[in-house]
Amino acid sequence: MAVLDIVLYPDDRLRVKCTPVQAVNDDIRALVDDMVETMYDAPGVGLAAPQVGADVRITVIDCSEPEAPSQLRVFINPEIVHREGSLIWEEGCLSIPGVFSNVKRSRRVTVRALDRNGDSFDLEAEELLAVCLQHEIDHLDGVLFLDHLSRLKARMAHKAYKRSLPIHLTRMEERAKKRAAGADLTPDSDADAPEAQ
Ligand code: NI
């Protein structure tokens, strides 16, 4: 397993409509494992394959509280098959560090996907998990949470991103050096709010 580099906005790889996984094989499972490690390292509550530069429809999500038992879920070729209600939730994205904004989403969704064994399952989700699923499935279609903002809010978000990006890049460089020196890194807890995805 390996911690992969997270692709940062406005990289074109975040704008790709990703390709469905044809067969859930060992290569796919290796990518899933690396994505899980990368998500926990960031730390974030969700990560989609294009965020590590992979053009495939895979996302991993763990919305559990930091000290609570893991609720890791793997979604391969996920599809939203039902939506209900609406809510406003403050979202952040590991590819757009330092930017948080309220986004309107469905309150409940049912998602159909394959698990890491290639078996199909349906999952009903609400609140944070539902928000996270919508955010991640958007990523698989090249859509970012910024795209859901009003023009004014999007402009504010861009300004915030311009301010925070140099700080983020410096922090990432320091972590890369420490990792290269063999240091055992704890997740970069002060880098982003824990709900970035
Ligand atoms: Ni994201």
PDB file of N, CA and C and ligand atoms in Angstrom, residues 46 51 92-95 135-136 139 144-145 196-197, ligand 1:
ATOM      1  N   GLY A  46     -13.572  11.018   2.440  1.00  0.00           N
ATOM      2  CA  GLY A  46     -13.848  10.360   1.169  1.00  0.00           C
ATOM      3  C   GLY A  46     -12.781  10.731   0.149  1.00  0.00           C
ATOM      4  N   GLN A  51      -8.963  11.867  -8.061  1.00  0.00           N
ATOM      5  CA  GLN A  51      -8.160  12.684  -7.147  1.00  0.00           C
ATOM      6  C   GLN A  51      -6.754  12.124  -6.941  1.00  0.00           C
ATOM      7  N   GLY A  92     -15.919  20.389   1.951  1.00  0.00           N
ATOM      8  CA  GLY A  92     -14.544  20.707   1.598  1.00  0.00           C
ATOM      9  C   GLY A  92     -14.048  19.577   0.715  1.00  0.00           C
ATOM     10  N   CYS A  93     -12.943  19.789   0.023  1.00  0.00           N
ATOM     11  CA  CYS A  93     -12.453  18.777  -0.913  1.00  0.00           C
ATOM     12  C   CYS A  93     -10.938  18.677  -0.780  1.00  0.00           C
ATOM     13  N   LEU A  94     -10.426  17.458  -0.718  1.00  0.00           N
ATOM     14  CA  LEU A  94      -8.977  17.258  -0.576  1.00  0.00           C
ATOM     15  C   LEU A  94      -8.221  17.817  -1.782  1.00  0.00           C
ATOM     16  N   SER A  95      -8.903  17.981  -2.911  1.00  0.00           N
ATOM     17  CA  SER A  95      -8.257  18.540  -4.105  1.00  0.00           C
ATOM     18  C   SER A  95      -8.338  20.068  -4.141  1.00  0.00           C
ATOM     19  N   HIS A 135     -20.905  13.966  -3.352  1.00  0.00           N
ATOM     20  CA  HIS A 135     -19.654  14.689  -3.653  1.00  0.00           C
ATOM     21  C   HIS A 135     -18.696  13.784  -4.434  1.00  0.00           C
ATOM     22  N   GLU A 136     -18.565  12.532  -3.978  1.00  0.00           N
ATOM     23  CA  GLU A 136     -17.594  11.620  -4.618  1.00  0.00           C
ATOM     24  C   GLU A 136     -18.067  11.183  -6.004  1.00  0.00           C
ATOM     25  N   HIS A 139     -17.309  13.676  -8.448  1.00  0.00           N
ATOM     26  CA  HIS A 139     -15.906  13.617  -8.890  1.00  0.00           C
ATOM     27  C   HIS A 139     -15.748  12.661 -10.074  1.00  0.00           C
ATOM     28  N   LEU A 144     -17.029  19.255  -9.523  1.00  0.00           N
ATOM     29  CA  LEU A 144     -16.481  19.625  -8.215  1.00  0.00           C
ATOM     30  C   LEU A 144     -17.523  20.402  -7.415  1.00  0.00           C
ATOM     31  N   PHE A 145     -17.357  20.446  -6.074  1.00  0.00           N
ATOM     32  CA  PHE A 145     -18.390  21.132  -5.281  1.00  0.00           C
ATOM     33  C   PHE A 145     -18.466  22.617  -5.629  1.00  0.00           C
ATOM     34  N   ALA A 196     -13.160  17.039   4.796  1.00  0.00           N
ATOM     35  CA  ALA A 196     -12.791  17.219   3.392  1.00  0.00           C
ATOM     36  C   ALA A 196     -12.864  15.879   2.676  1.00  0.00           C
ATOM     37  N   GLN A 197     -13.237  15.916   1.399  1.00  0.00           N
ATOM     38  CA  GLN A 197     -13.508  14.655   0.695  1.00  0.00           C
ATOM     39  C   GLN A 197     -13.047  14.732  -0.741  1.00  0.00           C
TER      40      GLN A 197
HETATM   41 NI    NI B   1     -13.613  16.175  -3.277  1.00  0.00          NI
END
